[in-house]
Amino acid sequence: MKYFIGNWKMFGIPASIKIIDRINNFLVRDKKNNKKYKIIIAPPHTLLQDFSNKFKTKKISICAQNCFQKGDFGAYTGFVSAFMIKKIGINHIIIGHSENRASGENDVIIKEKIFTALKNNLNIIFCIGENKNEKRKKLTLRVLKKQITNVLKKNYNLKKIIIAYEPVWSIGTGKVPKLRELQKTAFLLKKFLKSRFGGKYNFKLLYGGSVDNKSIRNFKLIKELDGFLIGGASKSSKKFIDIIRNFYK
Ligand code: PEP
């Protein structure tokens, strides 16, 4: 099963449901391939309840983009908890996105977020990735391993966690890793995950960073990847659908 996950970031109003409607229409008609992939869309908190109600009976899942790290309710103005997200019928959440890390989320906070998300039985898309400087110093793998080991515990229900490798320098920039480089990182990451967490569970690994209808033609050659986290291109039904079309072409 491949995953195509759209991260809308700070985008969307109630009328934006038409984007997901069009994607859903494509999915329903794509009889040849639609059993091979899962589509998940992450709109902002303001749209979660409405969209999740509308898509309750559909194959597309609606996903949250983040949650607060502590408690079910509390004196945390402006934040929402994993508990509140779960209670409106959401089953997926993105945690550790580099844009949130850039505004102060560190591994300690991300660990707490994953803990509270697991407690509420949410499926987690856990984002990791190196920045430009770390890449230049050839620290990519070391950084990724640290981001994982600082946060994931061996006794967690790992089936609830999908890893999204998103090089920070690639997000929203149009720059993507070289095919061979990404293949190697994906291979070594999966090998590391197996050795650290035991061979029983095969982690799903996504790539994210400037995925569009062109770059997908190369990415689809990497068999270690179980799917893609798509930012900018997920705000357009056409661009998002073209990515899936080109993946199966
Ligand atoms: C993202 O926000 O997770 C992302 C991958 O963005 P983009 O596709 O725009 O690079």
Coordinates of C-alpha atoms and ligand atoms in Angstrom, one line a residue:
M1 CA 0.0 0.0 0.0
K2 CA 1.4 3.4 -1.0
Y3 CA 0.4 6.6 0.8
F4 CA -0.2 10.0 -0.8
I5 CA -0.6 12.4 2.1
G6 CA -1.4 16.1 1.5
N7 CA -0.3 18.7 4.0
W8 CA -2.3 21.9 3.5
K9 CA -0.4 23.8 6.2
M10 CA -2.1 27.2 6.8
F11 CA -4.4 27.0 3.8
G12 CA -8.1 26.4 3.3
I13 CA -11.6 27.6 4.1
P14 CA -14.9 25.6 4.1
A15 CA -15.3 25.9 0.3
S16 CA -11.9 24.2 -0.1
I17 CA -13.7 21.0 0.4
K18 CA -14.2 21.0 -3.4
I19 CA -10.4 20.1 -3.7
I20 CA -10.9 16.9 -1.7
D21 CA -14.2 16.2 -3.5
R22 CA -12.3 16.2 -6.9
I23 CA -9.6 14.0 -5.5
N24 CA -12.2 11.6 -4.2
N25 CA -13.9 11.5 -7.6
F26 CA -10.6 10.6 -9.2
L27 CA -10.0 7.9 -6.5
V28 CA -13.4 6.3 -7.0
R29 CA -12.9 6.2 -10.8
D30 CA -9.4 5.0 -10.7
K31 CA -10.5 1.3 -10.6
K32 CA -7.2 0.1 -12.0
N33 CA -5.0 1.3 -9.2
N34 CA -7.2 2.6 -6.3
K35 CA -6.7 -0.5 -4.1
K36 CA -2.9 0.1 -4.2
Y37 CA -2.9 3.5 -2.4
K38 CA -4.3 5.5 0.5
I39 CA -5.0 9.2 0.3
I40 CA -4.9 11.3 3.5
I41 CA -5.4 15.1 3.5
A42 CA -4.4 17.3 6.4
P43 CA -6.3 20.6 6.4
P44 CA -6.0 23.1 9.3
H45 CA -7.7 22.6 12.6
T46 CA -10.6 24.9 11.6
L47 CA -11.8 22.5 8.9
L48 CA -11.1 19.1 10.6
Q49 CA -14.5 18.4 12.1
D50 CA -16.5 19.5 9.0
F51 CA -14.3 17.7 6.6
S52 CA -14.0 14.5 8.6
N53 CA -17.8 14.3 8.9
K54 CA -18.1 14.8 5.1
F55 CA -15.6 12.1 4.4
K56 CA -16.5 9.6 7.1
T57 CA -17.8 7.1 4.7
K58 CA -15.2 7.7 1.9
K59 CA -11.8 6.2 1.4
I60 CA -10.0 9.5 1.9
S61 CA -8.9 10.1 5.5
I62 CA -8.7 13.5 7.1
C63 CA -5.6 14.2 9.2
A64 CA -4.6 16.8 11.8
Q65 CA -1.4 18.8 11.3
N66 CA -0.3 19.0 14.9
C67 CA -1.4 18.9 18.6
F68 CA -0.4 20.3 21.9
Q69 CA 2.0 18.1 23.9
K70 CA 0.2 18.0 27.2
G71 CA -3.2 16.9 28.6
D72 CA -6.7 16.5 27.3
F73 CA -7.9 19.9 28.4
G74 CA -5.9 22.7 30.1
A75 CA -4.8 26.3 30.3
Y76 CA -3.1 26.4 26.9
T77 CA -4.6 29.2 25.0
G78 CA -4.8 28.6 21.2
F79 CA -3.9 25.0 21.3
V80 CA -5.8 21.7 20.8
S81 CA -5.0 18.3 22.3
A82 CA -4.7 14.9 20.7
F83 CA -7.7 13.9 22.8
M84 CA -9.8 16.8 21.3
I85 CA -8.7 15.8 17.8
K86 CA -9.6 12.1 18.3
K87 CA -13.0 13.1 19.7
I88 CA -14.1 14.7 16.4
G89 CA -13.4 11.5 14.5
I90 CA -9.9 12.1 13.3
N91 CA -7.5 9.1 13.2
H92 CA -4.3 10.6 11.7
I93 CA -2.0 13.3 12.8
I94 CA 1.3 14.9 11.5
I95 CA 3.9 15.4 14.2
G96 CA 7.4 17.0 14.1
H97 CA 7.0 18.9 10.9
S98 CA 10.1 21.0 10.2
E99 CA 8.0 24.2 10.1
N100 CA 6.9 23.4 13.7
R101 CA 10.4 22.5 14.7
A102 CA 11.6 25.8 13.3
S103 CA 9.2 27.6 15.6
G104 CA 10.5 25.9 18.7
E105 CA 9.5 22.3 18.8
N106 CA 12.4 20.2 19.9
D107 CA 12.7 16.4 20.4
V108 CA 11.5 16.6 24.0
I109 CA 8.3 18.3 22.9
I110 CA 7.9 16.0 19.9
K111 CA 8.3 13.0 22.2
E112 CA 5.5 14.2 24.4
K113 CA 3.3 14.9 21.4
I114 CA 3.9 11.3 20.0
F115 CA 3.1 10.0 23.5
T116 CA -0.2 11.8 23.8
A117 CA -1.1 11.0 20.2
L118 CA -0.5 7.3 20.8
K119 CA -2.5 7.4 24.0
N120 CA -5.4 8.7 22.0
N121 CA -4.9 5.9 19.4
L122 CA -4.0 8.3 16.5
N123 CA -2.0 7.2 13.6
I124 CA 1.1 9.4 13.4
I125 CA 3.0 10.7 10.5
F126 CA 6.3 11.5 12.2
C127 CA 8.5 13.9 10.3
I128 CA 12.2 13.9 10.4
G129 CA 14.8 15.6 8.2
E130 CA 18.2 17.3 8.0
N131 CA 18.8 20.9 7.3
K132 CA 21.0 22.3 4.5
N133 CA 24.0 22.7 6.8
E134 CA 23.8 19.2 8.2
K135 CA 23.5 17.9 4.6
R136 CA 26.6 19.8 3.6
K137 CA 28.5 18.3 6.5
K138 CA 27.3 14.8 5.5
L139 CA 25.4 14.4 8.8
T140 CA 22.1 13.4 7.2
L141 CA 21.9 9.9 8.6
R142 CA 23.3 10.8 12.0
V143 CA 20.6 13.5 12.3
L144 CA 17.8 11.3 11.2
K145 CA 18.8 8.5 13.6
K146 CA 19.0 11.0 16.5
Q147 CA 15.6 12.4 15.7
I148 CA 14.2 8.9 15.8
T149 CA 16.0 7.6 18.9
N150 CA 15.2 10.8 20.9
V151 CA 11.5 10.3 20.3
L152 CA 10.5 6.7 19.7
K153 CA 10.5 4.0 22.4
K154 CA 10.9 0.4 21.6
N155 CA 7.7 -0.5 23.5
Y156 CA 5.5 1.9 21.6
N157 CA 2.8 0.6 19.3
L158 CA 5.0 1.2 16.3
K159 CA 2.2 0.1 13.8
K160 CA 0.7 3.5 14.5
I161 CA 3.7 5.3 13.3
I162 CA 4.7 6.2 9.7
I163 CA 8.0 8.0 9.3
A164 CA 8.2 10.9 6.8
Y165 CA 11.7 11.8 5.7
E166 CA 11.6 15.4 4.7
P167 CA 14.9 17.2 4.1
V168 CA 14.3 20.7 5.4
W169 CA 16.2 22.2 2.5
S170 CA 13.7 20.6 0.1
I171 CA 10.4 21.7 1.6
G172 CA 8.8 24.3 -0.6
T173 CA 12.0 25.0 -2.5
G174 CA 11.7 23.0 -5.6
K175 CA 15.0 21.3 -4.7
V176 CA 15.0 17.6 -4.4
P177 CA 17.6 15.0 -3.4
K178 CA 19.4 13.1 -6.2
L179 CA 17.8 9.8 -6.9
R180 CA 20.7 7.8 -5.8
E181 CA 21.2 9.8 -2.7
L182 CA 17.5 9.4 -1.6
Q183 CA 17.5 5.7 -2.4
K184 CA 20.5 5.3 -0.2
T185 CA 19.1 7.3 2.7
A186 CA 15.8 5.4 2.4
F187 CA 17.6 2.1 2.4
L188 CA 19.8 2.9 5.3
L189 CA 17.0 4.4 7.3
K190 CA 14.9 1.3 6.9
K191 CA 17.8 -0.9 7.9
F192 CA 18.4 1.2 11.0
L193 CA 14.7 1.0 12.0
K194 CA 14.8 -2.7 11.6
S195 CA 17.9 -3.2 13.7
R196 CA 16.7 -0.7 16.4
F197 CA 13.1 -1.8 16.8
G198 CA 13.4 -5.5 15.9
G199 CA 12.6 -7.2 12.7
K200 CA 8.9 -7.9 13.4
Y201 CA 7.6 -4.6 12.2
N202 CA 8.3 -3.1 8.8
F203 CA 8.1 0.7 9.2
K204 CA 6.4 2.6 6.5
L205 CA 8.7 5.3 5.1
L206 CA 7.5 8.4 3.2
Y207 CA 9.4 11.0 1.4
G208 CA 8.4 14.7 1.5
G209 CA 9.9 17.8 -0.1
S210 CA 8.9 19.4 -3.4
V211 CA 7.1 16.4 -4.7
D212 CA 5.2 17.3 -7.9
N213 CA 4.0 15.6 -11.1
K214 CA 7.6 15.7 -12.5
S215 CA 9.7 14.7 -9.5
I216 CA 7.4 11.8 -8.8
R217 CA 8.6 10.1 -12.0
N218 CA 12.0 9.6 -10.3
F219 CA 10.8 9.0 -6.8
K220 CA 8.6 6.2 -7.9
L221 CA 11.7 4.2 -8.8
I222 CA 12.7 4.0 -5.2
K223 CA 11.2 0.8 -3.9
E224 CA 12.0 1.6 -0.2
L225 CA 9.5 4.4 -0.2
D226 CA 6.0 3.6 0.9
G227 CA 4.6 7.0 -0.2
F228 CA 4.8 10.7 -0.2
L229 CA 4.0 13.7 2.0
I230 CA 3.0 16.5 -0.3
G231 CA 2.8 20.1 0.7
G232 CA 2.3 22.8 -2.0
A233 CA 1.0 20.5 -4.6
S234 CA -1.8 19.1 -2.4
K235 CA -3.6 22.4 -2.5
S236 CA -4.6 21.8 -6.1
S237 CA -6.7 18.7 -6.9
K238 CA -5.1 18.7 -10.4
K239 CA -1.5 18.7 -9.2
F240 CA -2.3 16.1 -6.5
I241 CA -4.1 13.8 -8.9
D242 CA -1.3 14.2 -11.5
I243 CA 1.2 13.0 -8.9
I244 CA -0.8 9.8 -8.4
R245 CA -1.4 9.4 -12.1
N246 CA 2.3 9.7 -12.9
F247 CA 3.2 7.4 -10.1
Y248 CA 1.2 4.6 -11.7
K249 CA 2.0 5.4 -15.3
Ligands
PEP1 C1 5.5 19.5 3.5 O1 5.1 20.6 4.0 O2 5.5 18.5 4.3 C2 6.1 19.5 2.2 C3 6.7 18.4 1.8 O3 6.0 20.6 1.4 P1 6.3 20.8 -0.1 O4 5.7 19.6 -0.9 O5 5.6 22.0 -0.5 O6 7.8 20.8 -0.3

